[in-house]
PDB file of C-alpha atoms in Angstrom:
ATOM      1  CA  UNK A 862       6.836  -6.293   2.314  1.00  0.00           C
ATOM      2  CA  UNK A 863       5.129  -2.976   2.922  1.00  0.00           C
ATOM      3  CA  UNK A 864       6.751  -2.485   6.323  1.00  0.00           C
ATOM      4  CA  UNK A 865      10.103  -3.574   4.928  1.00  0.00           C
ATOM      5  CA  UNK A 866       9.854  -0.995   2.116  1.00  0.00           C
ATOM      6  CA  UNK A 867       8.994   1.729   4.613  1.00  0.00           C
ATOM      7  CA  UNK A 868      11.968   0.816   6.792  1.00  0.00           C
ATOM      8  CA  UNK A 869      14.363   0.896   3.860  1.00  0.00           C
ATOM      9  CA  UNK A 870      13.138   4.291   2.644  1.00  0.00           C
ATOM     10  CA  UNK A 871      13.500   5.772   6.109  1.00  0.00           C
ATOM     11  CA  UNK A 872      17.073   4.491   6.291  1.00  0.00           C
ATOM     12  CA  UNK A 873      18.139   5.824   2.880  1.00  0.00           C
ATOM     13  CA  UNK A 874      16.274   9.120   2.989  1.00  0.00           C
ATOM     14  CA  UNK A 875      19.544  11.006   3.547  1.00  0.00           C
ATOM     15  CA  UNK A 876      20.545  10.489  -0.112  1.00  0.00           C
ATOM     16  CA  UNK A 877      18.210  11.445  -2.952  1.00  0.00           C
ATOM     17  CA  UNK A 878      19.712   9.062  -5.536  1.00  0.00           C
ATOM     18  CA  UNK A 879      19.574   6.099  -3.189  1.00  0.00           C
ATOM     19  CA  UNK A 880      16.082   7.131  -2.083  1.00  0.00           C
ATOM     20  CA  UNK A 881      14.782   7.122  -5.658  1.00  0.00           C
ATOM     21  CA  UNK A 882      16.452   3.794  -6.413  1.00  0.00           C
ATOM     22  CA  UNK A 883      14.904   2.134  -3.360  1.00  0.00           C
ATOM     23  CA  UNK A 884      11.526   3.734  -4.024  1.00  0.00           C
ATOM     24  CA  UNK A 885      11.469   2.263  -7.520  1.00  0.00           C
ATOM     25  CA  UNK A 886      12.526  -1.113  -6.158  1.00  0.00           C
ATOM     26  CA  UNK A 887       9.758  -0.994  -3.552  1.00  0.00           C
ATOM     27  CA  UNK A 888       7.129  -0.300  -6.212  1.00  0.00           C
ATOM     28  CA  UNK A 889       8.200  -3.422  -8.088  1.00  0.00           C
ATOM     29  CA  UNK A 890       7.996  -5.702  -5.049  1.00  0.00           C
ATOM     30  CA  UNK A 891       4.725  -4.519  -3.509  1.00  0.00           C
ATOM     31  CA  UNK A 892       1.411  -6.070  -4.428  1.00  0.00           C
ATOM     32  CA  UNK A 893      -1.275  -3.804  -5.925  1.00  0.00           C
ATOM     33  CA  UNK A 894      -3.316  -3.733  -2.710  1.00  0.00           C
ATOM     34  CA  UNK A 895      -0.341  -2.225  -0.845  1.00  0.00           C
ATOM     35  CA  UNK A 896       0.554   0.400  -3.438  1.00  0.00           C
ATOM     36  CA  UNK A 897      -2.129   2.951  -2.558  1.00  0.00           C
ATOM     37  CA  UNK A 898      -1.266   2.790   1.130  1.00  0.00           C
ATOM     38  CA  UNK A 899       2.445   3.016   0.343  1.00  0.00           C
ATOM     39  CA  UNK A 900       1.923   6.054  -1.881  1.00  0.00           C
ATOM     40  CA  UNK A 901       0.020   7.924   0.846  1.00  0.00           C
ATOM     41  CA  UNK A 902       2.680   7.064   3.415  1.00  0.00           C
ATOM     42  CA  UNK A 903       5.489   8.219   1.110  1.00  0.00           C
ATOM     43  CA  UNK A 904       3.870  11.595   0.520  1.00  0.00           C
ATOM     44  CA  UNK A 905       3.201  12.026   4.240  1.00  0.00           C
ATOM     45  CA  UNK A 906       6.790  11.189   5.159  1.00  0.00           C
ATOM     46  CA  UNK A 907       8.852  12.649   2.334  1.00  0.00           C
ATOM     47  CA  UNK A 908       6.907  15.204   0.307  1.00  0.00           C
ATOM     48  CA  UNK A 909       8.662  18.091   2.008  1.00  0.00           C
ATOM     49  CA  UNK A 910      12.105  17.028   0.776  1.00  0.00           C
ATOM     50  CA  UNK A 911      11.473  14.679  -2.157  1.00  0.00           C
ATOM     51  CA  UNK A 912       8.245  15.922  -3.712  1.00  0.00           C
ATOM     52  CA  UNK A 913       9.643  15.958  -7.263  1.00  0.00           C
ATOM     53  CA  UNK A 914      11.027  12.439  -6.983  1.00  0.00           C
ATOM     54  CA  UNK A 915       7.742  11.138  -5.593  1.00  0.00           C
ATOM     55  CA  UNK A 916       5.759  12.791  -8.384  1.00  0.00           C
ATOM     56  CA  UNK A 917       8.096  11.428 -11.054  1.00  0.00           C
ATOM     57  CA  UNK A 918       8.188   7.866  -9.722  1.00  0.00           C
ATOM     58  CA  UNK A 919       4.487   7.543  -8.914  1.00  0.00           C
ATOM     59  CA  UNK A 920       3.478   9.085 -12.248  1.00  0.00           C
ATOM     60  CA  UNK A 921       5.216   6.349 -14.235  1.00  0.00           C
ATOM     61  CA  UNK A 922       3.173   3.324 -15.263  1.00  0.00           C
ATOM     62  CA  UNK A 923       3.785   0.157 -13.278  1.00  0.00           C
ATOM     63  CA  UNK A 924       6.410  -2.201 -14.680  1.00  0.00           C
TER      64      UNK A 924
END
């Protein structure tokens, strides 16, 4: 699921609303062992354009 989530985020990264929606969805479907790796990857890939969204989404407690 981790690779799938990465692929989806790369494909929707052109739209900030869609990006945030898919990021939240990815956090719900990943297992805890994948979350830390996913978080690092997200910041490496998208922090330049979506830093605020990443901070907001990753700061929220897990559902």
